[in-house]
């Protein structure tokens, strides 16, 4: 007598408005791991940018969703369009990433099917004044339409609770592809390995990432570390303004399809963010065995090995402290090498993308009443 066939895996629809940067990278890594493990994965997102092209190259079904970054007069049409996409895809669960997708998906579904919302840093941290108040009020109200809120750090969860966002939370730390971000590999085009000490900052050129604070800190670094160079990797709305402030020892590399060569070329990687959930760039840099300096915002402390924190954490909006931390590391090659080795081990043990995918799958299984998908061992040696 033939055995009954196993039921098909549940269909998951990821929804993302960001098509570049850290959120898009998380969606690609998560969808890739899920598809490899046998999950039926679909993604709704705008068609321009990295996200749709990367998913298409991997054979993952992409549903066009034309959404702008901020709420505005097109919101009602965007919600209707997403309802249409959801009807076409027929998912068992929707996983909405970041503020705009979280807004549109929860309005479209209103709890009709299991809905996971992943803020990737809360919307009310990105704005001020009355707009921040409106964003907090919305998140408090919309929490009832999120079956689960997934935060990438415990600090992000606490920030939500302090803002009055009450719901069912799970913390799943961000992970990175430790097979792609490794200490060994090619250097970026145009890099001169014989040049002076190199500091690299990878991220969108925008207020959140704090490159303006870094540029205010840099003259003190350059004065105390002769020949030191700074490269900003990324593009964004603040690019023109930042270029006006930068001195001759600062280079703008533009957006990079693969940031790993820049991490490997760096002596120190820096990310002076004003807010985060848990930034990917420091994890990617540590996976490449490079020391990091980051601001003490949500997720930063949790992403670092305990021994790094005295050397790597500085207050946000403090160019003097940022300069001191960079100078100390640039002057101490042995410390940089030791922090690099420990950072790589820490990411392998705690922030592999497969571990994050397995944890997310466990959330899906809990909400859908299905058995967890089999993932390969996520701790890498």
PDB file of N, CA, C and O in Angstrom, residues 287-349:
ATOM      1  N   UNK A 287      32.546  39.327   9.511  1.00  0.00           N
ATOM      2  CA  UNK A 287      32.666  38.058   8.790  1.00  0.00           C
ATOM      3  C   UNK A 287      33.900  38.039   7.908  1.00  0.00           C
ATOM      4  O   UNK A 287      34.481  36.978   7.653  1.00  0.00           O
ATOM      5  N   UNK A 288      34.309  39.219   7.453  1.00  0.00           N
ATOM      6  CA  UNK A 288      35.541  39.358   6.671  1.00  0.00           C
ATOM      7  C   UNK A 288      36.764  39.572   7.563  1.00  0.00           C
ATOM      8  O   UNK A 288      37.843  39.923   7.068  1.00  0.00           O
ATOM      9  N   UNK A 289      36.598  39.357   8.873  1.00  0.00           N
ATOM     10  CA  UNK A 289      37.692  39.465   9.854  1.00  0.00           C
ATOM     11  C   UNK A 289      38.270  40.874   9.921  1.00  0.00           C
ATOM     12  O   UNK A 289      39.478  41.060  10.069  1.00  0.00           O
ATOM     13  N   UNK A 290      37.389  41.864   9.858  1.00  0.00           N
ATOM     14  CA  UNK A 290      37.827  43.248   9.986  1.00  0.00           C
ATOM     15  C   UNK A 290      37.229  43.865  11.246  1.00  0.00           C
ATOM     16  O   UNK A 290      36.060  43.644  11.564  1.00  0.00           O
ATOM     17  N   UNK A 291      38.018  44.659  11.990  1.00  0.00           N
ATOM     18  CA  UNK A 291      37.485  45.324  13.176  1.00  0.00           C
ATOM     19  C   UNK A 291      36.518  46.428  12.775  1.00  0.00           C
ATOM     20  O   UNK A 291      36.631  47.004  11.684  1.00  0.00           O
ATOM     21  N   UNK A 292      35.576  46.724  13.648  1.00  0.00           N
ATOM     22  CA  UNK A 292      34.556  47.717  13.349  1.00  0.00           C
ATOM     23  C   UNK A 292      34.486  48.753  14.459  1.00  0.00           C
ATOM     24  O   UNK A 292      34.846  48.494  15.606  1.00  0.00           O
ATOM     25  N   UNK A 293      34.004  49.936  14.092  1.00  0.00           N
ATOM     26  CA  UNK A 293      33.611  50.975  15.041  1.00  0.00           C
ATOM     27  C   UNK A 293      32.186  51.361  14.693  1.00  0.00           C
ATOM     28  O   UNK A 293      31.897  51.708  13.530  1.00  0.00           O
ATOM     29  N   UNK A 294      31.280  51.281  15.668  1.00  0.00           N
ATOM     30  CA  UNK A 294      29.863  51.552  15.425  1.00  0.00           C
ATOM     31  C   UNK A 294      29.312  52.398  16.556  1.00  0.00           C
ATOM     32  O   UNK A 294      29.861  52.423  17.660  1.00  0.00           O
ATOM     33  N   UNK A 295      28.218  53.089  16.278  1.00  0.00           N
ATOM     34  CA  UNK A 295      27.545  53.858  17.322  1.00  0.00           C
ATOM     35  C   UNK A 295      26.629  52.951  18.133  1.00  0.00           C
ATOM     36  O   UNK A 295      26.104  51.958  17.633  1.00  0.00           O
ATOM     37  N   UNK A 296      26.446  53.320  19.392  1.00  0.00           N
ATOM     38  CA  UNK A 296      25.708  52.480  20.337  1.00  0.00           C
ATOM     39  C   UNK A 296      24.205  52.716  20.185  1.00  0.00           C
ATOM     40  O   UNK A 296      23.534  53.252  21.062  1.00  0.00           O
ATOM     41  N   UNK A 297      23.678  52.280  19.026  1.00  0.00           N
ATOM     42  CA  UNK A 297      22.247  52.350  18.738  1.00  0.00           C
ATOM     43  C   UNK A 297      21.680  50.938  18.823  1.00  0.00           C
ATOM     44  O   UNK A 297      22.409  49.974  19.066  1.00  0.00           O
ATOM     45  N   UNK A 298      20.359  50.802  18.621  1.00  0.00           N
ATOM     46  CA  UNK A 298      19.714  49.494  18.750  1.00  0.00           C
ATOM     47  C   UNK A 298      20.446  48.438  17.917  1.00  0.00           C
ATOM     48  O   UNK A 298      20.720  48.640  16.727  1.00  0.00           O
ATOM     49  N   UNK A 299      20.741  47.318  18.551  1.00  0.00           N
ATOM     50  CA  UNK A 299      21.346  46.185  17.874  1.00  0.00           C
ATOM     51  C   UNK A 299      22.852  46.190  17.829  1.00  0.00           C
ATOM     52  O   UNK A 299      23.460  45.129  17.631  1.00  0.00           O
ATOM     53  N   UNK A 300      23.496  47.351  18.026  1.00  0.00           N
ATOM     54  CA  UNK A 300      24.952  47.420  17.888  1.00  0.00           C
ATOM     55  C   UNK A 300      25.647  46.610  18.974  1.00  0.00           C
ATOM     56  O   UNK A 300      26.511  45.768  18.701  1.00  0.00           O
ATOM     57  N   UNK A 301      25.277  46.842  20.212  1.00  0.00           N
ATOM     58  CA  UNK A 301      25.913  46.145  21.326  1.00  0.00           C
ATOM     59  C   UNK A 301      25.697  44.635  21.213  1.00  0.00           C
ATOM     60  O   UNK A 301      26.610  43.841  21.460  1.00  0.00           O
ATOM     61  N   UNK A 302      24.487  44.225  20.809  1.00  0.00           N
ATOM     62  CA  UNK A 302      24.182  42.797  20.686  1.00  0.00           C
ATOM     63  C   UNK A 302      24.932  42.141  19.531  1.00  0.00           C
ATOM     64  O   UNK A 302      25.170  40.928  19.553  1.00  0.00           O
ATOM     65  N   UNK A 303      25.293  42.914  18.516  1.00  0.00           N
ATOM     66  CA  UNK A 303      25.956  42.335  17.342  1.00  0.00           C
ATOM     67  C   UNK A 303      27.443  42.118  17.556  1.00  0.00           C
ATOM     68  O   UNK A 303      28.080  41.427  16.753  1.00  0.00           O
ATOM     69  N   UNK A 304      28.003  42.666  18.625  1.00  0.00           N
ATOM     70  CA  UNK A 304      29.446  42.615  18.850  1.00  0.00           C
ATOM     71  C   UNK A 304      29.820  41.555  19.869  1.00  0.00           C
ATOM     72  O   UNK A 304      29.088  41.331  20.838  1.00  0.00           O
ATOM     73  N   UNK A 305      30.976  40.916  19.719  1.00  0.00           N
ATOM     74  CA  UNK A 305      31.495  40.089  20.812  1.00  0.00           C
ATOM     75  C   UNK A 305      31.755  40.986  22.024  1.00  0.00           C
ATOM     76  O   UNK A 305      32.150  42.148  21.872  1.00  0.00           O
ATOM     77  N   UNK A 306      31.547  40.482  23.239  1.00  0.00           N
ATOM     78  CA  UNK A 306      31.733  41.333  24.424  1.00  0.00           C
ATOM     79  C   UNK A 306      33.093  42.013  24.474  1.00  0.00           C
ATOM     80  O   UNK A 306      33.197  43.188  24.869  1.00  0.00           O
ATOM     81  N   UNK A 307      34.145  41.320  24.045  1.00  0.00           N
ATOM     82  CA  UNK A 307      35.486  41.907  24.112  1.00  0.00           C
ATOM     83  C   UNK A 307      35.663  43.088  23.164  1.00  0.00           C
ATOM     84  O   UNK A 307      36.588  43.887  23.332  1.00  0.00           O
ATOM     85  N   UNK A 308      34.797  43.202  22.157  1.00  0.00           N
ATOM     86  CA  UNK A 308      34.921  44.299  21.189  1.00  0.00           C
ATOM     87  C   UNK A 308      34.367  45.618  21.715  1.00  0.00           C
ATOM     88  O   UNK A 308      34.716  46.682  21.206  1.00  0.00           O
ATOM     89  N   UNK A 309      33.461  45.547  22.675  1.00  0.00           N
ATOM     90  CA  UNK A 309      32.642  46.721  22.971  1.00  0.00           C
ATOM     91  C   UNK A 309      33.450  47.906  23.473  1.00  0.00           C
ATOM     92  O   UNK A 309      33.121  49.062  23.169  1.00  0.00           O
ATOM     93  N   UNK A 310      34.525  47.655  24.213  1.00  0.00           N
ATOM     94  CA  UNK A 310      35.350  48.757  24.710  1.00  0.00           C
ATOM     95  C   UNK A 310      36.054  49.492  23.580  1.00  0.00           C
ATOM     96  O   UNK A 310      36.375  50.676  23.708  1.00  0.00           O
ATOM     97  N   UNK A 311      36.292  48.799  22.470  1.00  0.00           N
ATOM     98  CA  UNK A 311      37.028  49.389  21.348  1.00  0.00           C
ATOM     99  C   UNK A 311      36.111  49.863  20.226  1.00  0.00           C
ATOM    100  O   UNK A 311      36.497  50.727  19.444  1.00  0.00           O
ATOM    101  N   UNK A 312      34.921  49.283  20.137  1.00  0.00           N
ATOM    102  CA  UNK A 312      34.100  49.440  18.937  1.00  0.00           C
ATOM    103  C   UNK A 312      32.879  50.317  19.107  1.00  0.00           C
ATOM    104  O   UNK A 312      32.318  50.773  18.109  1.00  0.00           O
ATOM    105  N   UNK A 313      32.429  50.567  20.329  1.00  0.00           N
ATOM    106  CA  UNK A 313      31.182  51.299  20.547  1.00  0.00           C
ATOM    107  C   UNK A 313      31.456  52.743  20.938  1.00  0.00           C
ATOM    108  O   UNK A 313      32.244  53.007  21.847  1.00  0.00           O
ATOM    109  N   UNK A 314      30.782  53.662  20.260  1.00  0.00           N
ATOM    110  CA  UNK A 314      30.863  55.077  20.613  1.00  0.00           C
ATOM    111  C   UNK A 314      29.452  55.656  20.647  1.00  0.00           C
ATOM    112  O   UNK A 314      28.536  55.108  20.016  1.00  0.00           O
ATOM    113  N   UNK A 315      29.232  56.739  21.362  1.00  0.00           N
ATOM    114  CA  UNK A 315      27.894  57.337  21.371  1.00  0.00           C
ATOM    115  C   UNK A 315      27.529  57.893  19.994  1.00  0.00           C
ATOM    116  O   UNK A 315      28.412  58.366  19.260  1.00  0.00           O
ATOM    117  N   UNK A 316      26.250  57.853  19.622  1.00  0.00           N
ATOM    118  CA  UNK A 316      25.851  58.504  18.367  1.00  0.00           C
ATOM    119  C   UNK A 316      26.011  60.013  18.466  1.00  0.00           C
ATOM    120  O   UNK A 316      26.026  60.572  19.570  1.00  0.00           O
ATOM    121  N   UNK A 317      26.167  60.657  17.320  1.00  0.00           N
ATOM    122  CA  UNK A 317      26.268  62.126  17.239  1.00  0.00           C
ATOM    123  C   UNK A 317      27.469  62.672  18.018  1.00  0.00           C
ATOM    124  O   UNK A 317      27.438  63.785  18.525  1.00  0.00           O
ATOM    125  N   UNK A 318      28.574  61.896  18.089  1.00  0.00           N
ATOM    126  CA  UNK A 318      29.740  62.327  18.866  1.00  0.00           C
ATOM    127  C   UNK A 318      30.994  62.164  18.017  1.00  0.00           C
ATOM    128  O   UNK A 318      31.703  61.152  18.110  1.00  0.00           O
ATOM    129  N   UNK A 319      31.315  63.164  17.174  1.00  0.00           N
ATOM    130  CA  UNK A 319      32.481  63.018  16.291  1.00  0.00           C
ATOM    131  C   UNK A 319      33.797  62.885  17.039  1.00  0.00           C
ATOM    132  O   UNK A 319      34.716  62.208  16.564  1.00  0.00           O
ATOM    133  N   UNK A 320      33.921  63.513  18.217  1.00  0.00           N
ATOM    134  CA  UNK A 320      35.171  63.408  18.966  1.00  0.00           C
ATOM    135  C   UNK A 320      35.407  61.975  19.424  1.00  0.00           C
ATOM    136  O   UNK A 320      36.516  61.432  19.291  1.00  0.00           O
ATOM    137  N   UNK A 321      34.373  61.328  19.996  1.00  0.00           N
ATOM    138  CA  UNK A 321      34.517  59.938  20.434  1.00  0.00           C
ATOM    139  C   UNK A 321      34.772  59.017  19.246  1.00  0.00           C
ATOM    140  O   UNK A 321      35.566  58.061  19.326  1.00  0.00           O
ATOM    141  N   UNK A 322      34.117  59.293  18.134  1.00  0.00           N
ATOM    142  CA  UNK A 322      34.315  58.486  16.927  1.00  0.00           C
ATOM    143  C   UNK A 322      35.763  58.596  16.455  1.00  0.00           C
ATOM    144  O   UNK A 322      36.407  57.587  16.120  1.00  0.00           O
ATOM    145  N   UNK A 323      36.302  59.803  16.444  1.00  0.00           N
ATOM    146  CA  UNK A 323      37.692  59.997  16.021  1.00  0.00           C
ATOM    147  C   UNK A 323      38.655  59.269  16.949  1.00  0.00           C
ATOM    148  O   UNK A 323      39.610  58.618  16.487  1.00  0.00           O
ATOM    149  N   UNK A 324      38.423  59.352  18.249  1.00  0.00           N
ATOM    150  CA  UNK A 324      39.324  58.676  19.189  1.00  0.00           C
ATOM    151  C   UNK A 324      39.344  57.175  18.961  1.00  0.00           C
ATOM    152  O   UNK A 324      40.404  56.531  18.989  1.00  0.00           O
ATOM    153  N   UNK A 325      38.163  56.572  18.755  1.00  0.00           N
ATOM    154  CA  UNK A 325      38.094  55.127  18.545  1.00  0.00           C
ATOM    155  C   UNK A 325      38.807  54.723  17.254  1.00  0.00           C
ATOM    156  O   UNK A 325      39.528  53.710  17.221  1.00  0.00           O
ATOM    157  N   UNK A 326      38.626  55.485  16.191  1.00  0.00           N
ATOM    158  CA  UNK A 326      39.283  55.170  14.926  1.00  0.00           C
ATOM    159  C   UNK A 326      40.797  55.301  15.047  1.00  0.00           C
ATOM    160  O   UNK A 326      41.549  54.433  14.578  1.00  0.00           O
ATOM    161  N   UNK A 327      41.260  56.365  15.683  1.00  0.00           N
ATOM    162  CA  UNK A 327      42.701  56.577  15.838  1.00  0.00           C
ATOM    163  C   UNK A 327      43.320  55.438  16.647  1.00  0.00           C
ATOM    164  O   UNK A 327      44.387  54.901  16.295  1.00  0.00           O
ATOM    165  N   UNK A 328      42.664  55.038  17.726  1.00  0.00           N
ATOM    166  CA  UNK A 328      43.210  53.979  18.571  1.00  0.00           C
ATOM    167  C   UNK A 328      43.384  52.682  17.790  1.00  0.00           C
ATOM    168  O   UNK A 328      44.408  51.996  17.920  1.00  0.00           O
ATOM    169  N   UNK A 329      42.405  52.337  16.961  1.00  0.00           N
ATOM    170  CA  UNK A 329      42.514  51.098  16.194  1.00  0.00           C
ATOM    171  C   UNK A 329      43.521  51.223  15.053  1.00  0.00           C
ATOM    172  O   UNK A 329      44.287  50.285  14.784  1.00  0.00           O
ATOM    173  N   UNK A 330      43.545  52.356  14.383  1.00  0.00           N
ATOM    174  CA  UNK A 330      44.487  52.524  13.273  1.00  0.00           C
ATOM    175  C   UNK A 330      45.936  52.481  13.746  1.00  0.00           C
ATOM    176  O   UNK A 330      46.829  52.101  12.988  1.00  0.00           O
ATOM    177  N   UNK A 331      46.184  52.834  14.988  1.00  0.00           N
ATOM    178  CA  UNK A 331      47.547  52.825  15.530  1.00  0.00           C
ATOM    179  C   UNK A 331      47.968  51.477  16.106  1.00  0.00           C
ATOM    180  O   UNK A 331      49.115  51.318  16.510  1.00  0.00           O
ATOM    181  N   UNK A 332      47.073  50.514  16.178  1.00  0.00           N
ATOM    182  CA  UNK A 332      47.377  49.253  16.859  1.00  0.00           C
ATOM    183  C   UNK A 332      47.031  48.070  15.959  1.00  0.00           C
ATOM    184  O   UNK A 332      45.924  47.528  15.988  1.00  0.00           O
ATOM    185  N   UNK A 333      48.014  47.663  15.152  1.00  0.00           N
ATOM    186  CA  UNK A 333      47.783  46.583  14.208  1.00  0.00           C
ATOM    187  C   UNK A 333      47.499  45.253  14.875  1.00  0.00           C
ATOM    188  O   UNK A 333      46.678  44.462  14.383  1.00  0.00           O
ATOM    189  N   UNK A 334      48.158  44.963  15.993  1.00  0.00           N
ATOM    190  CA  UNK A 334      47.913  43.697  16.686  1.00  0.00           C
ATOM    191  C   UNK A 334      46.482  43.623  17.219  1.00  0.00           C
ATOM    192  O   UNK A 334      45.834  42.582  17.134  1.00  0.00           O
ATOM    193  N   UNK A 335      45.998  44.725  17.764  1.00  0.00           N
ATOM    194  CA  UNK A 335      44.620  44.746  18.259  1.00  0.00           C
ATOM    195  C   UNK A 335      43.638  44.564  17.106  1.00  0.00           C
ATOM    196  O   UNK A 335      42.658  43.816  17.234  1.00  0.00           O
ATOM    197  N   UNK A 336      43.904  45.220  15.974  1.00  0.00           N
ATOM    198  CA  UNK A 336      43.010  45.060  14.821  1.00  0.00           C
ATOM    199  C   UNK A 336      42.942  43.598  14.388  1.00  0.00           C
ATOM    200  O   UNK A 336      41.866  43.068  14.113  1.00  0.00           O
ATOM    201  N   UNK A 337      44.090  42.944  14.331  1.00  0.00           N
ATOM    202  CA  UNK A 337      44.116  41.550  13.893  1.00  0.00           C
ATOM    203  C   UNK A 337      43.357  40.656  14.873  1.00  0.00           C
ATOM    204  O   UNK A 337      42.595  39.763  14.463  1.00  0.00           O
ATOM    205  N   UNK A 338      43.528  40.888  16.175  1.00  0.00           N
ATOM    206  CA  UNK A 338      42.849  40.077  17.174  1.00  0.00           C
ATOM    207  C   UNK A 338      41.339  40.300  17.128  1.00  0.00           C
ATOM    208  O   UNK A 338      40.550  39.346  17.184  1.00  0.00           O
ATOM    209  N   UNK A 339      40.926  41.554  17.023  1.00  0.00           N
ATOM    210  CA  UNK A 339      39.496  41.834  16.936  1.00  0.00           C
ATOM    211  C   UNK A 339      38.905  41.234  15.659  1.00  0.00           C
ATOM    212  O   UNK A 339      37.763  40.752  15.651  1.00  0.00           O
ATOM    213  N   UNK A 340      39.670  41.257  14.583  1.00  0.00           N
ATOM    214  CA  UNK A 340      39.194  40.658  13.343  1.00  0.00           C
ATOM    215  C   UNK A 340      38.955  39.168  13.477  1.00  0.00           C
ATOM    216  O   UNK A 340      37.941  38.640  13.030  1.00  0.00           O
ATOM    217  N   UNK A 341      39.907  38.476  14.096  1.00  0.00           N
ATOM    218  CA  UNK A 341      39.746  37.025  14.284  1.00  0.00           C
ATOM    219  C   UNK A 341      38.539  36.715  15.166  1.00  0.00           C
ATOM    220  O   UNK A 341      37.735  35.830  14.855  1.00  0.00           O
ATOM    221  N   UNK A 342      38.412  37.439  16.269  1.00  0.00           N
ATOM    222  CA  UNK A 342      37.291  37.192  17.171  1.00  0.00           C
ATOM    223  C   UNK A 342      35.961  37.559  16.516  1.00  0.00           C
ATOM    224  O   UNK A 342      34.944  36.890  16.737  1.00  0.00           O
ATOM    225  N   UNK A 343      35.963  38.620  15.728  1.00  0.00           N
ATOM    226  CA  UNK A 343      34.732  39.020  15.053  1.00  0.00           C
ATOM    227  C   UNK A 343      34.249  37.976  14.076  1.00  0.00           C
ATOM    228  O   UNK A 343      33.047  37.665  14.006  1.00  0.00           O
ATOM    229  N   UNK A 344      35.160  37.405  13.305  1.00  0.00           N
ATOM    230  CA  UNK A 344      34.799  36.350  12.359  1.00  0.00           C
ATOM    231  C   UNK A 344      34.189  35.157  13.092  1.00  0.00           C
ATOM    232  O   UNK A 344      33.152  34.620  12.694  1.00  0.00           O
ATOM    233  N   UNK A 345      34.823  34.740  14.184  1.00  0.00           N
ATOM    234  CA  UNK A 345      34.305  33.609  14.953  1.00  0.00           C
ATOM    235  C   UNK A 345      32.914  33.917  15.517  1.00  0.00           C
ATOM    236  O   UNK A 345      32.026  33.061  15.513  1.00  0.00           O
ATOM    237  N   UNK A 346      32.718  35.137  15.984  1.00  0.00           N
ATOM    238  CA  UNK A 346      31.434  35.534  16.554  1.00  0.00           C
ATOM    239  C   UNK A 346      30.319  35.471  15.511  1.00  0.00           C
ATOM    240  O   UNK A 346      29.220  34.973  15.795  1.00  0.00           O
ATOM    241  N   UNK A 347      30.589  35.965  14.317  1.00  0.00           N
ATOM    242  CA  UNK A 347      29.568  35.942  13.265  1.00  0.00           C
ATOM    243  C   UNK A 347      29.263  34.504  12.852  1.00  0.00           C
ATOM    244  O   UNK A 347      28.095  34.131  12.650  1.00  0.00           O
ATOM    245  N   UNK A 348      30.286  33.674  12.733  1.00  0.00           N
ATOM    246  CA  UNK A 348      30.046  32.274  12.390  1.00  0.00           C
ATOM    247  C   UNK A 348      29.161  31.594  13.430  1.00  0.00           C
ATOM    248  O   UNK A 348      28.285  30.795  13.094  1.00  0.00           O
ATOM    249  N   UNK A 349      29.367  31.919  14.686  1.00  0.00           N
ATOM    250  CA  UNK A 349      28.631  31.259  15.757  1.00  0.00           C
ATOM    251  C   UNK A 349      27.233  31.821  15.979  1.00  0.00           C
ATOM    252  O   UNK A 349      26.337  31.090  16.421  1.00  0.00           O
TER     253      UNK A 349
END
